Short mmCIF file of C-alpha atoms and ligand atoms in Angstrom, two decimals:
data_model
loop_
_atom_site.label_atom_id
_atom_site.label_comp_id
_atom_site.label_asym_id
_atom_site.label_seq_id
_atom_site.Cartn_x
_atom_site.Cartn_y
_atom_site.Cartn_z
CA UNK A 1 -34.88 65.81 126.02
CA UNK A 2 -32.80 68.67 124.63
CA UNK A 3 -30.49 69.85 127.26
CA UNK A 4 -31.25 73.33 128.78
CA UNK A 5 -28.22 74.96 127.85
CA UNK A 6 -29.31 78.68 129.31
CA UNK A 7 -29.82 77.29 133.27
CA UNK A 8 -26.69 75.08 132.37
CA UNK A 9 -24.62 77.42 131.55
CA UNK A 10 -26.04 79.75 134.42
CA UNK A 11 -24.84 77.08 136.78
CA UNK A 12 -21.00 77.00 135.00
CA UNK A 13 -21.22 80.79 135.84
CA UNK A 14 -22.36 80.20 139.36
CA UNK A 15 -19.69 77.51 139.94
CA UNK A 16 -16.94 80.21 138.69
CA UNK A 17 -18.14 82.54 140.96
CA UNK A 18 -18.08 80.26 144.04
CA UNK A 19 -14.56 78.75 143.23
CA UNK A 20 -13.20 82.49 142.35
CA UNK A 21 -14.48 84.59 145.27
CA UNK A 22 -13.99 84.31 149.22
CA UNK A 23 -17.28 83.59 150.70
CA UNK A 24 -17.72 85.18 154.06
CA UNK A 25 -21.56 84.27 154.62
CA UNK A 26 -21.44 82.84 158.21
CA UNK A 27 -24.90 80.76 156.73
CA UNK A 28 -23.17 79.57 154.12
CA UNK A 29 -20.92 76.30 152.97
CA UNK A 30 -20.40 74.24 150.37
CA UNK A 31 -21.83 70.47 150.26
CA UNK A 32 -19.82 67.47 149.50
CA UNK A 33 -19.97 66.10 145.68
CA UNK A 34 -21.82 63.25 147.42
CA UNK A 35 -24.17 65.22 149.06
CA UNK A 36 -25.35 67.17 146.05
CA UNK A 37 -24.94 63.67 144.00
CA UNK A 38 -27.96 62.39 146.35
CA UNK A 39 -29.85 65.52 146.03
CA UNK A 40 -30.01 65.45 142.36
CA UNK A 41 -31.14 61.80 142.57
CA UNK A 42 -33.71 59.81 141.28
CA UNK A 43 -35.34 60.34 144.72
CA UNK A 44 -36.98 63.42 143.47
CA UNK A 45 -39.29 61.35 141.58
CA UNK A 46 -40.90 59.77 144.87
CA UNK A 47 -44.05 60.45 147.01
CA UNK A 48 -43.82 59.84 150.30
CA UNK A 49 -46.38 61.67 152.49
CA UNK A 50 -46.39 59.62 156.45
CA UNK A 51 -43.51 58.92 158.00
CA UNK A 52 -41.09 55.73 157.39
CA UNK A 53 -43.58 52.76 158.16
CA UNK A 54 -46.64 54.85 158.33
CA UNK A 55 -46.83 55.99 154.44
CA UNK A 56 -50.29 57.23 152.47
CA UNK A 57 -48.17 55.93 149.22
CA UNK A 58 -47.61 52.85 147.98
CA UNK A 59 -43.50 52.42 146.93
CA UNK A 60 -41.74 53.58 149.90
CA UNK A 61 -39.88 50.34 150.92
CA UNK A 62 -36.72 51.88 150.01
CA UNK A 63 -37.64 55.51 150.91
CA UNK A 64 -37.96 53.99 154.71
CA UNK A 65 -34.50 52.61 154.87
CA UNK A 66 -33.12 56.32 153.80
CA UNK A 67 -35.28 58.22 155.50
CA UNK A 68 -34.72 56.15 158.77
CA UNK A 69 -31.15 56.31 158.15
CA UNK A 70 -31.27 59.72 158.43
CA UNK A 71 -33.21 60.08 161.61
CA UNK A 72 -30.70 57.52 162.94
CA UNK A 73 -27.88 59.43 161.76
CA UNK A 74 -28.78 62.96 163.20
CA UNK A 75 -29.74 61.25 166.90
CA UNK A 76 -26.67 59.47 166.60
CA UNK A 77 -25.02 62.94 165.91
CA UNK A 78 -26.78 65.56 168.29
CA UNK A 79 -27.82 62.91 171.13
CA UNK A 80 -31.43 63.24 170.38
CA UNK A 81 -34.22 60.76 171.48
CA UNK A 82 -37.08 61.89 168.82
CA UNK A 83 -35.90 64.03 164.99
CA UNK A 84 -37.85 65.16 162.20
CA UNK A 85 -35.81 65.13 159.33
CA UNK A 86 -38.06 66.16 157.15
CA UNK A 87 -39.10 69.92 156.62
CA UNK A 88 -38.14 71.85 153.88
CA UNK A 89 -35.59 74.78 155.71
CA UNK A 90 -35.05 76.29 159.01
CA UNK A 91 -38.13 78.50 158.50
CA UNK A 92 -40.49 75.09 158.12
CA UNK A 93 -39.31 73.90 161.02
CA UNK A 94 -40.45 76.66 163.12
CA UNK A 95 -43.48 77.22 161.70
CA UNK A 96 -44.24 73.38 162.84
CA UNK A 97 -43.12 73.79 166.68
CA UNK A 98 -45.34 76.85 166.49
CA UNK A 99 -47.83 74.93 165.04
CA UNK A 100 -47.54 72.07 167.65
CA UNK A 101 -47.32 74.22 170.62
CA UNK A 102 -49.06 77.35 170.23
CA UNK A 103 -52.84 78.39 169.92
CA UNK A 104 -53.26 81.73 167.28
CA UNK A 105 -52.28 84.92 169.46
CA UNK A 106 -50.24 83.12 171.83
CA UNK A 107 -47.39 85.54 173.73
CA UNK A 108 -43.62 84.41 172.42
CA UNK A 109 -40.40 85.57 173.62
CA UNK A 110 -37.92 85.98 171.39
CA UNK A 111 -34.44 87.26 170.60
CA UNK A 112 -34.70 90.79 168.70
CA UNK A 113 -34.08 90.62 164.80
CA UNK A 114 -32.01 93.57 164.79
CA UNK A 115 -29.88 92.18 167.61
CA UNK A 116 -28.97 89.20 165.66
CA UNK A 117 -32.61 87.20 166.03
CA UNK A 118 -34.25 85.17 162.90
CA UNK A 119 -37.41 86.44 160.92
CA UNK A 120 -38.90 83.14 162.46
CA UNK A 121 -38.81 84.66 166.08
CA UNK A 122 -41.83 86.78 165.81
CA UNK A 123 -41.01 89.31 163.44
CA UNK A 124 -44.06 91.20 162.24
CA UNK A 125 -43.29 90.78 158.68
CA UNK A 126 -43.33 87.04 159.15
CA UNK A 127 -46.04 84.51 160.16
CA UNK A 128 -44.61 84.15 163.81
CA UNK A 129 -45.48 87.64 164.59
CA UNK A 130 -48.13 88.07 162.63
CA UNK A 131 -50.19 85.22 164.32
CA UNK A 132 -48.56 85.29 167.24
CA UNK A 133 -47.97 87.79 170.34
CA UNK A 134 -44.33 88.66 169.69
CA UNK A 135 -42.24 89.85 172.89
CA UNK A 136 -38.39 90.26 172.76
CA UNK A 137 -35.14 90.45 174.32
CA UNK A 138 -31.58 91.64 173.11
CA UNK A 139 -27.84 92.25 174.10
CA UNK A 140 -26.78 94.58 176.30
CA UNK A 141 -25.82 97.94 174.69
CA UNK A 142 -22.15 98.15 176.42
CA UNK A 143 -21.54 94.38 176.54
CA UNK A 144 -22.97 93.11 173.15
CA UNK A 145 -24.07 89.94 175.39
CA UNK A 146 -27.24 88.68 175.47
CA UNK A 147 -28.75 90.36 178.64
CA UNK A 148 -29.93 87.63 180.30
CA UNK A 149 -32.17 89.81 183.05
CA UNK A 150 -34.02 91.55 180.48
CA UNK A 151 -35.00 87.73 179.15
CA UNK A 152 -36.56 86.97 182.88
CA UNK A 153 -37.98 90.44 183.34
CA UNK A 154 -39.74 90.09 180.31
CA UNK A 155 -40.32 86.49 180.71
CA UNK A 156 -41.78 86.72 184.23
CA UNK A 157 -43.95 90.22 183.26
CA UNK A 158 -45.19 88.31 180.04
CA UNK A 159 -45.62 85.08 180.78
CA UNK A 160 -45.00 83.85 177.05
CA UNK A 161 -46.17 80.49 176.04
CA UNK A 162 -42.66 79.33 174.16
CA UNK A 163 -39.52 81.28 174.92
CA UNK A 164 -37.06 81.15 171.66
CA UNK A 165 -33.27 81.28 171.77
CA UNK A 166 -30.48 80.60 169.51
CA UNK A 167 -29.50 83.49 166.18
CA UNK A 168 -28.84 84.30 162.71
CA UNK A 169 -25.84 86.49 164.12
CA UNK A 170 -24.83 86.46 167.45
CA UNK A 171 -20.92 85.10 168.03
CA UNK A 172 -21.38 84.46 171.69
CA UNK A 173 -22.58 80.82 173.17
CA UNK A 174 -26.18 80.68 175.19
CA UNK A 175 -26.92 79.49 178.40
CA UNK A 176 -29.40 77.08 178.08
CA UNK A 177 -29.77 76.12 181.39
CA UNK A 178 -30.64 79.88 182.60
CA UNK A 179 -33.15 80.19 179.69
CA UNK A 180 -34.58 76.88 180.82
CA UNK A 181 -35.17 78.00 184.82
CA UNK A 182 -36.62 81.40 183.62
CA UNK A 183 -38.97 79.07 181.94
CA UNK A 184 -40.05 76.93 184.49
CA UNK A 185 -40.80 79.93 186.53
CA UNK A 186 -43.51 80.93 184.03
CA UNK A 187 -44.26 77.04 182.49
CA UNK A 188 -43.05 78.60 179.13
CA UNK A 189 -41.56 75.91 176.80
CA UNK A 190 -38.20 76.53 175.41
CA UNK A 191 -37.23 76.65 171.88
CA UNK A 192 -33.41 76.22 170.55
CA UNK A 193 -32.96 76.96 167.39
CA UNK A 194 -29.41 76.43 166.30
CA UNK A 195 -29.28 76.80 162.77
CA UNK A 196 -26.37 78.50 162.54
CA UNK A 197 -24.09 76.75 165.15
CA UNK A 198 -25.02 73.26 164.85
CA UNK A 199 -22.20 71.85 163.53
CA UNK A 200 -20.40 73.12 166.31
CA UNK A 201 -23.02 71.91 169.27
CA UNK A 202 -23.08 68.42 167.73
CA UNK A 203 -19.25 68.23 168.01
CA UNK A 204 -19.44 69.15 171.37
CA UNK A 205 -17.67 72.42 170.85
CA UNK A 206 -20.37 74.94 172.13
CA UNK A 207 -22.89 74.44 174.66
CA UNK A 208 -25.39 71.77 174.36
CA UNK A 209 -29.11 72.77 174.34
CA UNK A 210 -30.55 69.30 174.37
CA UNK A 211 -31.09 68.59 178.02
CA UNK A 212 -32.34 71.92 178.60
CA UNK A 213 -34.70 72.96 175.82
CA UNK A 214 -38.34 71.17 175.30
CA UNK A 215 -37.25 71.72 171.50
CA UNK A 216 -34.27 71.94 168.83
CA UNK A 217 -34.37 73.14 165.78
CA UNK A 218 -31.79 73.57 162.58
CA UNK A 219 -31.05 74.35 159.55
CA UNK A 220 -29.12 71.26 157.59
CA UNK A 221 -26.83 73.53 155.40
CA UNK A 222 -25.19 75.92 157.49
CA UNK A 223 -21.97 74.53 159.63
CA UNK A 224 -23.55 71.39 159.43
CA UNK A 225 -22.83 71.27 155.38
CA UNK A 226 -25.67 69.02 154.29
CA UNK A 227 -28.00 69.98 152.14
CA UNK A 228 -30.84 72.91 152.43
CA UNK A 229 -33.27 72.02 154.96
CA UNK A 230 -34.34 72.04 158.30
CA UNK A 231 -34.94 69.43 161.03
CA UNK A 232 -36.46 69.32 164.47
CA UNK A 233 -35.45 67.29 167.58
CA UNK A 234 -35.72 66.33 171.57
CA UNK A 235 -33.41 65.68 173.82
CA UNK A 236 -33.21 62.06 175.92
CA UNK A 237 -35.00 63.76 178.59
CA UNK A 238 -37.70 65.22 177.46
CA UNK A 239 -39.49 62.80 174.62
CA UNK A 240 -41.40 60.47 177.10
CA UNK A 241 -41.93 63.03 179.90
CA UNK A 242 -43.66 65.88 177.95
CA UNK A 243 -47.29 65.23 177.06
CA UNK A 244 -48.92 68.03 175.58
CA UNK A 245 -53.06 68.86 175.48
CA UNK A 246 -54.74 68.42 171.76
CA UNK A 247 -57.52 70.96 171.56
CA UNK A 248 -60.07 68.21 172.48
CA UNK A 249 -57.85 67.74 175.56
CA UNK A 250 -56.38 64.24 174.97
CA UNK A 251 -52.65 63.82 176.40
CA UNK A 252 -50.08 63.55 173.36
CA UNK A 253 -46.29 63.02 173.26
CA UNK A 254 -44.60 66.12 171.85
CA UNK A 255 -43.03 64.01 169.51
CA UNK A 256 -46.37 62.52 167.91
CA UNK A 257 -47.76 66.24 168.00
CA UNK A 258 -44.22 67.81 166.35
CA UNK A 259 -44.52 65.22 163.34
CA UNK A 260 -48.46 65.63 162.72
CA UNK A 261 -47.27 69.80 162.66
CA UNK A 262 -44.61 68.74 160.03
CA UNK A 263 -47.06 66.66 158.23
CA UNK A 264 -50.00 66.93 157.55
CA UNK A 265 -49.44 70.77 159.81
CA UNK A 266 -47.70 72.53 157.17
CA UNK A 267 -45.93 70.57 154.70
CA UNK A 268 -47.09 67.84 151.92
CA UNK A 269 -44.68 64.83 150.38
CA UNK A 270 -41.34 65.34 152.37
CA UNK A 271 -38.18 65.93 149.77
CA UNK A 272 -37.05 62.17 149.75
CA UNK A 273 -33.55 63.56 147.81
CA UNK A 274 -32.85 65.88 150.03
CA UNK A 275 -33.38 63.60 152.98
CA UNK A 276 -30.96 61.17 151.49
CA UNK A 277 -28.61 63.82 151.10
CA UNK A 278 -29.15 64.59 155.19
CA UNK A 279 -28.36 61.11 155.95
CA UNK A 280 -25.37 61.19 154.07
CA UNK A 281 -24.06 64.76 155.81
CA UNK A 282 -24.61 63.56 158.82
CA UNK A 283 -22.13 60.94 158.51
CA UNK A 284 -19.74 62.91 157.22
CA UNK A 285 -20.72 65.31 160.48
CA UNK A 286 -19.84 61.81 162.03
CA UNK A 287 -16.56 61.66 161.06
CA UNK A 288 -12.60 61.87 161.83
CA UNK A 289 -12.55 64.68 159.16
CA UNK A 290 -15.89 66.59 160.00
CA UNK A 291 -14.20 66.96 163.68
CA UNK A 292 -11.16 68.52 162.55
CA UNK A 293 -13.20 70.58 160.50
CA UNK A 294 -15.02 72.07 162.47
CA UNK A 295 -12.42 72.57 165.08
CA UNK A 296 -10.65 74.56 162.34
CA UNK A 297 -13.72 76.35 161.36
CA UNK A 298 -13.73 77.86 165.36
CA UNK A 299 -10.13 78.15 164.98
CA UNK A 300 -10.52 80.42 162.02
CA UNK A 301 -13.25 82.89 163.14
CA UNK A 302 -11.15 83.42 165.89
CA UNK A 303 -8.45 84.33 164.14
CA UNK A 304 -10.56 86.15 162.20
CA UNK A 305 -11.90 88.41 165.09
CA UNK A 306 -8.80 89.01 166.52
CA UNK A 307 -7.42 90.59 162.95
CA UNK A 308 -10.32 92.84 162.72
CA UNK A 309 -9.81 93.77 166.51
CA UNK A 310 -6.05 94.71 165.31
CA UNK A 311 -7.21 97.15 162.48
CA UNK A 312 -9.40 98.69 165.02
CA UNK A 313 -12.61 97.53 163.95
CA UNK A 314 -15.33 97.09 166.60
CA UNK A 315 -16.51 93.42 166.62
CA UNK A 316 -20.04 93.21 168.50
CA UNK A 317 -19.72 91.83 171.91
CA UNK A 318 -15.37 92.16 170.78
CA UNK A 319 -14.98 88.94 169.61
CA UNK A 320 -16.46 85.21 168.66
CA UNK A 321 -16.74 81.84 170.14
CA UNK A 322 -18.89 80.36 167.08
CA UNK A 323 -18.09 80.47 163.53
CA UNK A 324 -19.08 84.04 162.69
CA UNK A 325 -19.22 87.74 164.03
CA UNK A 326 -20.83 90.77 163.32
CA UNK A 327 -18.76 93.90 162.59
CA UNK A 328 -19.83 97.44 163.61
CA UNK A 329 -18.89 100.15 160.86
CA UNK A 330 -19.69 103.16 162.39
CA UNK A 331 -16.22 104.22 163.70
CA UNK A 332 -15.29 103.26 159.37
CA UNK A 333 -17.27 105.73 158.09
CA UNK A 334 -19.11 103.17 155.74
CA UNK A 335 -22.58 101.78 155.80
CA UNK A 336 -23.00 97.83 155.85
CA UNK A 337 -24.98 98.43 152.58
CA UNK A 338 -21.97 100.01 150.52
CA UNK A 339 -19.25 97.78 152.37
CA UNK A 340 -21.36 94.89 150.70
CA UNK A 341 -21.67 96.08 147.28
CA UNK A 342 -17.30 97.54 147.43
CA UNK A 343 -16.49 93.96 148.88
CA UNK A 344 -18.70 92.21 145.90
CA UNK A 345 -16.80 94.04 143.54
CA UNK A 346 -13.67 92.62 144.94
CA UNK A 347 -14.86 88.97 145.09
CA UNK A 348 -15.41 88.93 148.92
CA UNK A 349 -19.09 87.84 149.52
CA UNK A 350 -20.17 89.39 152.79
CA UNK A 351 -23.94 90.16 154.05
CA UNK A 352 -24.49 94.03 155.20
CA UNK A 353 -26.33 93.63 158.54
CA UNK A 354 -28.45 95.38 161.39
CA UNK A 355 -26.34 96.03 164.30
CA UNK A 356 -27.71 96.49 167.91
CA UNK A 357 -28.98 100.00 168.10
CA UNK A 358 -29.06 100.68 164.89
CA UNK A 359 -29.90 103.86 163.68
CA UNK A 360 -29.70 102.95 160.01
CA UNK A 361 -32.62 100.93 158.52
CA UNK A 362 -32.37 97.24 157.31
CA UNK A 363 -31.86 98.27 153.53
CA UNK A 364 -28.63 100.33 154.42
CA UNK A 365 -27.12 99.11 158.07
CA UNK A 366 -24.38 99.88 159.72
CA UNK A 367 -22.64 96.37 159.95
CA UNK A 368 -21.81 93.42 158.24
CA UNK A 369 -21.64 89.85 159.24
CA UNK A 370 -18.75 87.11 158.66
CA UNK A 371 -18.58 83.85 159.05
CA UNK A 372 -15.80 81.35 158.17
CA UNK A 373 -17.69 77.47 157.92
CA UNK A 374 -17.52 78.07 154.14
CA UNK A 375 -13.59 78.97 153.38
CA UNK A 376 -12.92 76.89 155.94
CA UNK A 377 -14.35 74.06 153.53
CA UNK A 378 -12.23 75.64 150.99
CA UNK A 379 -9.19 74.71 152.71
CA UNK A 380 -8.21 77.96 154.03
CA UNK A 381 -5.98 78.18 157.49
CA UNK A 382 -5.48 80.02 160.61
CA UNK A 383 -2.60 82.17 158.37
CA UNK A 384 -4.91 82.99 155.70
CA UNK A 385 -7.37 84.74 158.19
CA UNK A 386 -5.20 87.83 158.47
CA UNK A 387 -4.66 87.99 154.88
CA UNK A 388 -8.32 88.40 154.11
CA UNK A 389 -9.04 90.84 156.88
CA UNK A 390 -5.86 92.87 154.94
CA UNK A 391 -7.92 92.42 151.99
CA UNK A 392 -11.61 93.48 153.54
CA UNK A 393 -9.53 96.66 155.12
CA UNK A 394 -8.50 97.62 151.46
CA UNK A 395 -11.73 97.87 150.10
CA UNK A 396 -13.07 99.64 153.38
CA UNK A 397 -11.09 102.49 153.09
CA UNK A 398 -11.19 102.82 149.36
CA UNK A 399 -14.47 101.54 148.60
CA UNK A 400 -15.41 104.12 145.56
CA UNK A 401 -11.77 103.52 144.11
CA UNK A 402 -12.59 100.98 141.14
CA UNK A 403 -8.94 100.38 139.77
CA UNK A 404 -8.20 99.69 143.67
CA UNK A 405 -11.09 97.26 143.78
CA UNK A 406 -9.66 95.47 140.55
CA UNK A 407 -6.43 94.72 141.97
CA UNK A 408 -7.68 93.62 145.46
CA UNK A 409 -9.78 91.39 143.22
CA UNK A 410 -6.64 89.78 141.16
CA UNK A 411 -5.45 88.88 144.99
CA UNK A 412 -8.24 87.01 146.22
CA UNK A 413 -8.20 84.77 142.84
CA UNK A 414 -4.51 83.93 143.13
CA UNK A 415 -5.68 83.11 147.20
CA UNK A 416 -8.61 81.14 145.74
CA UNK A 417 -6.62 79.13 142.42
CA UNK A 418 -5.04 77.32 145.29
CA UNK A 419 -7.57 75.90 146.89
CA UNK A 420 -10.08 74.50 144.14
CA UNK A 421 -13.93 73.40 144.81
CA UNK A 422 -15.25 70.05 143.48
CA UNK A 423 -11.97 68.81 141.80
C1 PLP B 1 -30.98 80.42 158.77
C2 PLP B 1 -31.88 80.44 159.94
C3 PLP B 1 -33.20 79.99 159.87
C4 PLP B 1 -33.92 79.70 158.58
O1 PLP B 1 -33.40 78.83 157.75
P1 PLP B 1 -33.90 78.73 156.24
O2 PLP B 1 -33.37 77.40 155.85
O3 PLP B 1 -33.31 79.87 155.52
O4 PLP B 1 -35.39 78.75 156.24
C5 PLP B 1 -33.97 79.94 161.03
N1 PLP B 1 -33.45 80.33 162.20
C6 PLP B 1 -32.19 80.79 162.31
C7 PLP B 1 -31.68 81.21 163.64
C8 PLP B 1 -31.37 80.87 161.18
O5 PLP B 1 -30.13 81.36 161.30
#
């Protein structure tokens, strides 16, 4: 076959502008050579519809031992009695809890999108609010914390089916166990979903919401650094205890009822390569090195906080205990929108995001969200943190000045050269 020079040489550009830049998406990383070794594998090629042992293809002997590796691996890793390792992303594996637990119109409680919440929460431009009765909570406007009374108030008025926690950009921890009593007030089932911290909760250095939620969800390729995709487990308590009514009103475990949602629910042949490549993260998650790591990666947004804090920028909630934050612009005189695009021409990849009480719309902003799991892959240290908050600062006050932009550019480079990606 005659090599596809056009994507290939699209992907030499890509790689440039990963090793070149700083990336500052908190959902962000970058895989191990291994890890995208397996996911380009001759795995692709395989159908495996069914779970390991229970397959509608012929085949699969080897699939099983990888797949149940990497179930194996990620209990091992989280503490989990029951995982799902197969759905696509983060978004799949919602919409197969919702699928398992909910009836069409169901009330859910979730945290507010513009607060920091997911799409997948009940947003009404995606499925979960659309087929779903969306209520929410937030933070609390002086605090920036999650305000935890609102949650019950609501909770208790509503009486929502599921309640969801867990955020696409919130830098405070949750309590699980609060969330969890509001619950069994109202016999709502609780949903974690921890896609962005999960590295961190599996190496014990946030809360653990496994022996307080019904459910836990993730994304595979944020601070976890796997590849994309999305998983779903239960915690040691909950696996055998939870039955839950079909619609002809047999008792099922949650477990059986979470993997029919994954398949047949809503997906078809699970992504064998990509599964392989799980299995393989997680035992890098498992390791000596993954530990340290992460530890650093913690280290670093903290840092990282406390350097914007010393320029006077306004960190929501004023400061981080996960990998990320989200920064408040409006005492900078710059919208998220046109801090992302000034950054981007100085080689610092940021997101522009909503900011609690917002009076900007989602296009435009008034924030922008950092997160340090990738650089901290890179290499980058505790001393380095400063140095790119100097850098972020230039283009924030001189974000129309293009020579300005060049030359912070040239600096991040040098930073970069020194700390190469996939050598
Ligand atoms: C990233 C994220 C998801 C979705 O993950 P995808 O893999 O992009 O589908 C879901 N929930 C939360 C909280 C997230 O941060």
């Amino acid at each position: 076959m005659k090599r596809d020079k056009l994507i290939f040489n699209l992907i030499e550009k890509e790689l440039d502008r990963q090793e070149t830049g700083i990336e500052l998406i908190a959902s962000e990383n970058f895989a191990s050579k291994q890890v995208m070794e397996v996911a380009g594998s001759v795995l692709t090629n395989k159908y495996a519809e069914g779970l390991p042992g229970k397959r509608y293809y012929g085949g699969c002997e080897v699939i099983d031992e990888i797949e149940t590796i990497a179930i194996d691996r990620a209990k091992q890793l989280f503490n989990a009695s029951w995982v799902n390792v197969q759905p696509h992303a983060g978004a799949q594996a919602n919409v197969a809890v919702f699928l398992a637990l909910l009836q069409p119109g169901d009330k859910i409680l979730g945290f507010d999108l513009s607060h920091g919440g997911h799409l997948t929460h009940g947003s009404p431009v995606n499925f979960s609010g659309k087929y779903f009765k969306p209520f929410f909570y937030g933070v609390d406007r002086q605090t920036g914390l999650v305000d935890y009374k609102k949650l019950e108030a609501v909770a208790l008025k509503e009486k929502p089916k599921l309640i969801i926690c867990g955020a696409s950009a919130y830098s405070r921890d949750w309590d699980y166990q609060f969330i969890r009593q509001v619950a069994d007030q109202i016999g709502a089932l609780v949903l974690a979903d921890i896609s962005h911290p999960a590295g961190l909760i599996s190496r014990g250095l946030l809360n653990d919401p496994l022996p307080y939620c019904h459910i836990v969800t993730t994304t595979t390729h944020k601070t976890l650094r796997g590849p994309r995709g999305g998983m779903i487990m239960i915690g040691q308590d909950f696996e055998n205890t939870l039955g839950l009514k079909t619609p002809k009103g047999d008792l099922r475990m949650i477990s059986s009822v979470l993997d029919s949602a994954v398949f047949p629910g809503t997906q078809g042949g699970p992504l064998e390569h990509i599964i392989a490549a799980k299995a393989v993260a997680f035992g890098e998650a498992l390791s000596e090195d993954y530990m340290k790591y992460i530890i650093r990666v913690k280290q670093n947004a903290a840092m990282m906080a406390k350097a914007f804090v010393d320029l006077g920028y306004q960190i929501i909630s004023g400061g981080t205990d996960n990998h990320l934050m989200l920064i408040d612009l409006r005492n900078k005189n710059i919208s998220g929108k046109a801090a992302e695009v000034a950054l981007g021409k100085a080689g610092i990849t940021v997101n522009k995001n909503m900011v609690p009480f917002d009076d900007k719309s989602p296009f435009v902003t008034s924030g922008f969200r950092v997160g340090t799991a990738a650089i901290t892959t890179r290499g980058l240290k505790e001393k380095h943190m400063e140095k790119i908050v100097g850098l972020i600062d230039e283009v924030i006050m001189h974000p129309e000045d293009e020579a300005h932009l060049k030359k912070v550019h040239k600096k991040v480079n040098e930073m970069m050269e020194k700390y190469p990606l996939y050598k």
